[in-house]
Coordinates of C-alpha atoms and ligand atoms in Angstrom, one line a residue:
M1 CA 115.4 184.5 106.1
N2 CA 113.7 181.3 105.7
G3 CA 113.6 182.4 101.3
G4 CA 110.0 181.7 101.3
E5 CA 108.5 182.6 97.8
Q6 CA 105.8 186.0 98.3
P7 CA 105.1 186.1 95.3
A8 CA 106.6 189.4 94.5
F9 CA 107.2 192.4 91.8
G10 CA 109.5 195.3 92.0
V11 CA 109.3 198.6 89.5
Y12 CA 113.1 200.4 88.8
V13 CA 112.5 203.7 87.9
H14 CA 116.0 205.0 86.8
W15 CA 116.4 209.4 86.4
P16 CA 120.5 209.8 84.2
F17 CA 120.9 212.9 85.4
C18 CA 123.8 214.0 87.4
L19 CA 125.9 217.5 89.1
S20 CA 129.1 215.9 88.0
K21 CA 131.0 212.9 86.9
C22 CA 131.9 210.4 89.5
P23 CA 135.8 209.1 88.3
Y24 CA 134.1 205.3 89.1
C25 CA 131.4 205.2 88.0
D26 CA 130.2 203.7 85.2
F27 CA 126.6 203.8 85.4
N28 CA 124.6 205.0 83.4
S29 CA 124.4 209.2 84.2
H30 CA 125.5 212.1 82.0
V31 CA 125.5 216.0 83.1
R32 CA 123.8 218.2 81.4
R33 CA 124.2 222.3 81.7
A34 CA 120.7 222.7 80.7
A35 CA 118.0 222.8 83.2
I36 CA 116.4 219.8 83.0
D37 CA 112.3 219.2 81.9
E38 CA 111.2 217.0 84.2
A39 CA 107.1 217.5 83.0
R40 CA 108.2 215.9 80.2
F41 CA 110.1 213.2 81.6
A42 CA 106.7 212.8 84.4
R43 CA 104.7 212.8 80.5
A44 CA 106.8 210.2 79.5
F45 CA 107.8 207.8 82.6
A46 CA 104.0 207.3 82.6
A47 CA 103.9 206.0 79.6
E48 CA 106.0 203.5 79.6
I49 CA 104.5 202.7 82.9
A50 CA 100.6 202.7 81.1
A51 CA 103.0 200.6 77.9
T52 CA 104.2 198.4 80.5
A53 CA 101.2 198.1 82.6
A54 CA 100.0 196.7 78.9
R55 CA 102.1 193.1 78.1
V56 CA 101.9 192.5 82.6
P57 CA 98.3 193.6 83.7
G58 CA 97.2 192.9 87.4
R59 CA 100.5 193.1 89.4
A60 CA 100.6 194.3 92.8
V61 CA 103.7 196.6 92.7
S62 CA 105.5 194.8 96.6
T63 CA 108.4 197.3 95.2
I64 CA 109.4 200.4 93.7
F65 CA 112.9 202.0 93.5
F66 CA 114.4 205.2 92.1
G67 CA 117.0 204.6 91.0
G68 CA 120.5 206.5 89.4
G69 CA 121.9 209.1 88.8
T70 CA 121.4 210.8 90.6
P71 CA 117.4 210.5 91.4
S72 CA 117.4 213.3 94.4
L73 CA 117.8 215.3 91.5
M74 CA 113.7 214.9 90.9
Q75 CA 111.5 217.9 92.4
P76 CA 109.1 215.6 94.2
A77 CA 106.3 216.3 92.6
T78 CA 108.2 214.9 89.6
I79 CA 108.3 211.7 91.7
A80 CA 104.7 212.3 93.1
A81 CA 103.8 211.8 88.9
V82 CA 105.7 208.7 88.7
L83 CA 104.1 206.7 92.1
D84 CA 100.4 208.6 90.5
A85 CA 101.4 206.6 87.1
L86 CA 101.9 203.6 89.1
A87 CA 99.2 203.3 91.1
R88 CA 96.9 204.1 87.7
H89 CA 97.6 200.9 85.9
W90 CA 99.1 198.8 88.8
H91 CA 97.3 197.8 92.2
I92 CA 100.2 199.1 94.8
A93 CA 100.8 196.3 97.7
P94 CA 99.3 198.4 100.9
D95 CA 103.0 197.9 102.5
V96 CA 104.7 198.4 99.1
E97 CA 108.8 199.9 99.8
V98 CA 110.0 202.9 97.9
T99 CA 112.8 203.6 97.8
L100 CA 114.6 206.7 96.9
E101 CA 118.1 207.0 96.2
A102 CA 120.0 210.2 97.3
N103 CA 123.4 212.0 97.4
P104 CA 124.1 213.7 100.5
T105 CA 124.1 216.7 99.3
S106 CA 121.9 219.5 102.0
V107 CA 120.5 220.0 99.3
E108 CA 119.0 217.6 98.7
A109 CA 118.5 216.0 102.2
T110 CA 115.8 219.6 101.5
R111 CA 113.6 217.8 99.2
F112 CA 113.6 214.7 101.5
R113 CA 110.0 216.0 104.0
G114 CA 109.0 216.7 100.2
Y115 CA 109.7 212.9 98.8
R116 CA 107.6 211.3 101.5
A117 CA 104.8 213.4 101.1
A118 CA 104.9 211.7 98.2
G119 CA 105.1 208.6 99.0
V120 CA 108.8 207.4 100.0
N121 CA 108.7 205.5 102.5
R122 CA 112.5 204.7 102.3
V123 CA 116.0 206.4 101.0
S124 CA 119.9 205.0 99.8
L125 CA 121.8 207.3 100.3
G126 CA 125.8 207.1 99.1
V127 CA 127.9 209.1 101.5
Q128 CA 130.9 206.4 99.7
A129 CA 133.7 206.9 102.4
L130 CA 134.2 209.2 106.6
D131 CA 137.3 210.8 105.1
D132 CA 137.7 214.3 102.9
R133 CA 140.6 213.8 101.5
V134 CA 139.2 210.3 100.2
L135 CA 135.0 212.4 99.4
S136 CA 137.5 214.6 97.5
E137 CA 139.8 211.7 95.9
L138 CA 136.3 210.1 94.2
G139 CA 135.2 213.5 92.8
R140 CA 132.5 213.1 95.6
L141 CA 130.7 216.8 95.8
H142 CA 129.9 216.3 99.7
S143 CA 132.0 216.6 102.7
A144 CA 132.1 214.1 105.5
R145 CA 130.0 216.4 107.8
E146 CA 127.3 217.0 105.3
A147 CA 126.8 213.4 104.2
L148 CA 126.7 213.3 107.7
E149 CA 124.3 215.8 107.7
A150 CA 122.4 214.1 105.8
V151 CA 122.4 210.9 107.6
A152 CA 120.8 212.7 109.8
T153 CA 117.9 213.5 108.0
A154 CA 117.4 210.7 106.5
R155 CA 116.7 209.3 109.9
A156 CA 114.5 212.3 111.1
V157 CA 112.0 212.1 108.0
F158 CA 111.8 208.3 107.1
D159 CA 111.7 205.0 108.8
R160 CA 114.2 203.3 106.7
Y161 CA 117.8 204.5 105.4
S162 CA 120.5 203.0 104.4
F163 CA 123.7 204.4 103.1
D164 CA 127.1 203.0 100.1
L165 CA 130.8 203.2 102.0
I166 CA 133.2 202.2 98.5
Y167 CA 136.5 200.3 100.3
A168 CA 139.3 198.9 99.4
R169 CA 140.8 201.8 98.0
P170 CA 144.0 203.5 97.2
R171 CA 146.8 203.1 100.3
Q172 CA 143.0 201.6 102.7
T173 CA 144.4 199.9 105.2
P174 CA 141.8 196.9 107.4
Q175 CA 142.9 199.3 111.4
E176 CA 141.9 202.7 109.1
W177 CA 138.7 200.6 107.6
A178 CA 138.0 199.1 111.3
S179 CA 137.5 202.5 112.3
E180 CA 135.9 204.0 109.3
L181 CA 133.7 201.5 109.3
T182 CA 132.4 201.2 113.0
R183 CA 132.0 205.0 112.9
A184 CA 129.7 204.3 110.2
I185 CA 127.6 201.6 112.1
A186 CA 127.3 204.7 114.6
E187 CA 125.0 206.4 112.5
S188 CA 123.5 203.6 110.7
G189 CA 120.0 202.2 111.1
D190 CA 118.5 198.6 109.6
H191 CA 120.4 198.8 106.5
L192 CA 124.4 199.0 104.4
S193 CA 125.6 199.1 101.5
L194 CA 129.2 198.2 101.3
Y195 CA 131.1 198.0 98.1
Q196 CA 134.9 196.4 97.1
L197 CA 136.2 199.8 94.8
T198 CA 135.7 198.3 90.9
V199 CA 138.1 199.7 88.1
E200 CA 136.1 200.5 85.6
P201 CA 136.9 200.1 82.2
E202 CA 136.7 202.9 80.7
T203 CA 136.4 205.6 83.1
P204 CA 139.0 208.1 84.1
F205 CA 139.9 205.7 86.5
A206 CA 140.4 203.3 85.2
A207 CA 142.9 205.3 82.8
L208 CA 144.8 205.8 85.7
H209 CA 145.3 202.8 86.7
A210 CA 146.4 202.2 83.2
A211 CA 148.9 204.6 83.7
G212 CA 149.9 203.8 87.3
K213 CA 148.4 206.5 89.0
L214 CA 145.7 205.1 90.9
K215 CA 147.3 201.6 93.6
I216 CA 144.5 199.5 94.1
P217 CA 144.6 197.3 97.4
N218 CA 146.3 193.7 96.1
E219 CA 144.3 190.7 96.5
D220 CA 145.7 190.3 100.1
T221 CA 144.6 193.4 101.2
A222 CA 141.6 193.2 99.0
R223 CA 140.8 189.7 100.9
A224 CA 141.3 191.5 104.8
L225 CA 139.7 194.1 103.8
Y226 CA 136.5 191.8 102.9
D227 CA 137.3 190.1 106.0
T228 CA 137.5 193.3 108.3
T229 CA 134.0 194.6 106.8
Q230 CA 132.4 190.7 107.5
E231 CA 133.7 190.8 111.4
V232 CA 132.8 194.1 111.7
C233 CA 129.5 194.4 110.6
A234 CA 128.3 190.9 112.2
A235 CA 129.8 191.8 115.9
H236 CA 127.3 194.5 115.6
G237 CA 124.6 192.7 114.9
L238 CA 124.4 193.2 110.6
A239 CA 124.9 190.5 108.9
A240 CA 125.8 190.6 105.0
Y241 CA 122.3 188.9 103.8
E242 CA 124.0 189.6 100.1
I243 CA 127.4 189.8 99.0
S244 CA 127.4 193.9 99.2
N245 CA 125.5 194.6 101.3
H246 CA 123.9 194.1 105.3
A247 CA 120.4 194.2 108.0
R248 CA 119.7 194.0 110.8
L249 CA 116.6 191.4 110.7
G250 CA 113.5 192.0 108.7
G251 CA 115.5 195.6 107.0
E252 CA 117.0 193.9 104.5
C253 CA 115.9 195.6 100.2
R254 CA 113.3 193.7 99.3
H255 CA 113.6 195.8 96.2
N256 CA 116.2 194.1 95.6
L257 CA 115.7 190.5 96.8
V258 CA 113.1 191.0 93.7
Y259 CA 116.2 190.7 91.4
W260 CA 117.8 188.0 93.6
R261 CA 115.8 185.2 94.2
G262 CA 114.5 186.2 89.9
Q263 CA 111.4 187.6 90.3
E264 CA 110.1 189.9 88.3
Y265 CA 110.3 193.5 87.9
A266 CA 109.7 196.3 84.7
G267 CA 112.4 198.5 83.7
I268 CA 111.1 202.0 83.9
G269 CA 113.0 205.5 82.3
P270 CA 116.8 205.0 80.5
G271 CA 119.0 202.6 80.2
A272 CA 116.9 200.5 82.9
H273 CA 116.1 196.5 82.9
G274 CA 113.0 194.4 83.4
R275 CA 112.7 190.8 83.0
L276 CA 108.9 190.2 82.5
D277 CA 106.3 186.8 82.7
M278 CA 104.1 186.6 79.8
G279 CA 102.3 183.8 78.3
G280 CA 104.1 181.3 80.5
A281 CA 108.0 183.0 79.3
R282 CA 110.2 185.1 81.1
H283 CA 111.8 188.0 78.4
A284 CA 114.4 190.1 79.3
T285 CA 113.6 193.7 78.5
A286 CA 116.5 196.9 78.2
T287 CA 115.0 200.5 77.5
E288 CA 117.3 203.5 75.1
R289 CA 119.9 204.1 77.3
N290 CA 120.2 207.7 76.6
P291 CA 117.9 210.7 78.2
E292 CA 117.0 212.1 75.1
T293 CA 116.6 209.5 72.7
W294 CA 114.6 207.4 74.9
L295 CA 112.3 210.9 75.7
K296 CA 112.0 210.3 72.1
R297 CA 111.7 207.4 71.4
V298 CA 108.7 207.2 74.1
E299 CA 106.7 210.5 73.0
N300 CA 106.9 208.6 69.4
D301 CA 106.4 204.7 70.3
G302 CA 104.8 204.9 73.9
H303 CA 107.7 203.1 75.3
G304 CA 111.5 203.2 75.2
L305 CA 112.4 198.8 74.6
V306 CA 115.3 198.7 72.4
A307 CA 115.3 194.6 73.4
D308 CA 112.4 192.2 74.0
E309 CA 113.7 188.5 75.0
V310 CA 113.0 185.0 75.3
L311 CA 114.5 183.5 78.0
T312 CA 115.5 180.5 77.6
R313 CA 115.4 177.5 80.0
E314 CA 119.2 177.5 80.5
E315 CA 119.6 180.9 80.9
I316 CA 116.7 181.5 83.4
A317 CA 118.4 179.0 85.6
D318 CA 122.3 180.1 85.2
E319 CA 121.0 184.0 85.9
F320 CA 118.6 182.2 89.3
L321 CA 122.0 180.6 90.3
L322 CA 124.1 183.3 89.1
M323 CA 121.7 186.1 91.3
G324 CA 121.3 183.8 94.6
L325 CA 123.9 182.3 95.2
R326 CA 125.4 185.6 96.1
L327 CA 122.4 186.1 99.3
A328 CA 123.2 184.3 102.5
E329 CA 119.9 182.6 102.4
G330 CA 120.8 180.6 98.7
I331 CA 119.1 178.9 96.7
D332 CA 116.4 176.3 96.4
P333 CA 118.4 173.2 94.6
S334 CA 114.8 171.7 93.5
R335 CA 113.3 175.4 92.4
Y336 CA 116.8 175.3 90.0
A337 CA 115.6 172.2 89.3
A338 CA 112.2 173.7 87.4
L339 CA 113.5 176.3 85.9
A340 CA 116.8 174.5 84.3
G341 CA 114.7 170.4 83.4
R342 CA 117.9 169.1 85.1
P343 CA 119.4 168.9 89.1
L344 CA 122.6 170.2 89.8
D345 CA 126.1 168.6 88.9
A346 CA 126.2 166.5 92.2
A347 CA 129.7 166.1 91.5
R348 CA 130.2 169.5 91.6
I349 CA 128.6 170.1 94.6
A350 CA 130.4 167.3 95.6
T351 CA 133.9 169.1 95.4
L352 CA 133.3 173.1 95.8
R353 CA 131.8 171.5 99.6
E354 CA 134.8 169.3 100.2
H355 CA 137.5 172.6 99.7
G356 CA 134.7 174.7 101.7
L357 CA 133.3 177.2 99.5
L358 CA 129.5 175.8 99.5
E359 CA 127.5 174.1 102.5
T360 CA 124.2 172.7 102.5
T361 CA 121.8 173.9 105.4
P362 CA 119.0 171.8 108.0
A363 CA 116.5 172.8 105.0
G364 CA 118.4 171.1 101.8
R365 CA 119.5 175.3 100.2
L366 CA 122.1 175.4 99.2
R367 CA 124.8 178.7 100.1
V368 CA 128.4 179.5 99.1
S369 CA 130.5 179.9 102.4
L370 CA 131.7 182.5 103.6
P371 CA 135.2 181.9 102.9
G372 CA 133.0 181.0 99.4
F373 CA 132.2 185.1 99.0
P374 CA 135.3 186.7 97.9
V375 CA 135.2 183.5 94.9
L376 CA 131.9 183.7 94.1
D377 CA 132.6 184.1 90.7
A378 CA 134.5 180.9 90.2
V379 CA 132.0 179.4 92.2
V380 CA 129.2 180.4 89.9
A381 CA 130.8 179.5 87.1
D382 CA 131.4 176.4 88.3
L383 CA 128.7 175.2 88.8
A384 CA 126.3 176.1 86.4
A385 CA 129.4 175.0 84.3
Ligands
SAM1 C1 123.7 203.8 91.4 S1 125.0 204.6 92.4 C2 125.0 206.3 93.3 C3 124.1 206.8 93.9 C4 124.5 208.4 94.1 N1 124.6 209.0 92.8 C5 125.4 208.2 94.2 O1 126.5 208.4 94.1 O2 125.3 209.3 95.4 C6 124.9 203.3 93.4 C7 126.4 202.5 95.0 O3 127.1 202.4 93.4 C8 128.8 202.7 94.4 N2 129.8 202.2 93.4 C9 129.7 202.8 91.7 N3 131.1 202.3 91.1 C10 131.7 201.5 91.3 C11 132.4 201.5 91.7 N4 132.9 201.6 90.8 N5 132.5 201.0 92.5 C12 132.6 200.4 93.8 N6 131.5 201.0 94.4 C13 130.6 201.6 93.1 C14 128.4 203.6 94.7 O4 128.3 203.3 96.3 C15 126.9 203.7 94.8 O5 126.8 204.9 95.7
SF4_2 S1 128.5 207.8 91.7 FE1 126.4 208.6 91.7 S2 126.6 210.8 92.0 FE2 128.2 210.1 90.6 S3 128.9 209.8 88.8 FE3 127.2 207.4 89.4 S4 125.4 207.6 89.2 FE4 126.3 210.6 89.5

């Protein structure tokens, strides 16, 4: 990848419901006993798309991402209705990437062909682990076998698919992880997301952790697990292109690259964030998180926006740094200088380089080195200070 910046416009669509809440998860996802009125949600999505397109007209949509929650609980007809609404209000690029996040249960896999017919061309499956005991500790509703069957269905139906695994789990050793990851890679396509387990505040895992009942790997073990991840993936042609994302060349998730490269995107649905460029200003938008409140707001006002802030130069530049340094391709320092109105601090760069945490590519891009990635937050904080 050269980081060559094609103009890109992404649309994120959030489906906020799940069959059950996983104890580690702090995403905007909710469990409802009553059936969800999908037709009503589809109308609200279409209304919010119309309102957003009125603010940023004429865009060519290059990527669309249905995230959640569990978008694979949506009927294919609901997905089709959202895609139709997008096509009514914006131009859709002929090579548009349309990703849908799916939970890997057999019920959901039966809908894959319907999603493809609706226009989805890439799925991302939350496999999480290939061990049934671990899956049950993670509160997952599927077995490893069921997940692998869903992966096989994804492979048969879609040209592109990815799946997520969570590592740095309780008691996990680098040897066990290397063998699980190798098995996973054998089932993978052009993309894998590998996340270190994070104990998120106010989740059931946070309570268990505070009570000493959930022991996560210490810093040294977590580092060894991270190193194992990089080694095993690189050996199989799946090097990291972002701190937690691995792909074969050309298999990168183009939608997530929109975020990491500081490009423009719209957020549709409950609790969705956007970055819209209007009249020379960059707006950070957010919608109401609660699904039913969002629905009522859209029905009354035509949109669910609860925040719409014009970002300052400093904020735009800091965000560009924070997101861009997650990528193996790094950032173009001259774009930072243009955004911030001043260059990055040369002395700080020199010190980070001496410590082996930062490197400059032959093309003059600045990127975090492999040893720098485990301490990425500290590197970014130092550079942005
Ligand atoms: C929006 S979620 C999920 C998609 C889908 N609902 C699922 O669970 O299969 C995206 C991914 O984030 C990861 N994730 C969520 N919470 C996490 C946590 N606390 N630590 C590490 N990874 C997490 C999981 O791998 C998950 O698949
Ligand atoms: S991890 Fe996925 S299925 Fe589990 S609660 Fe979060 S969004 Fe829902």
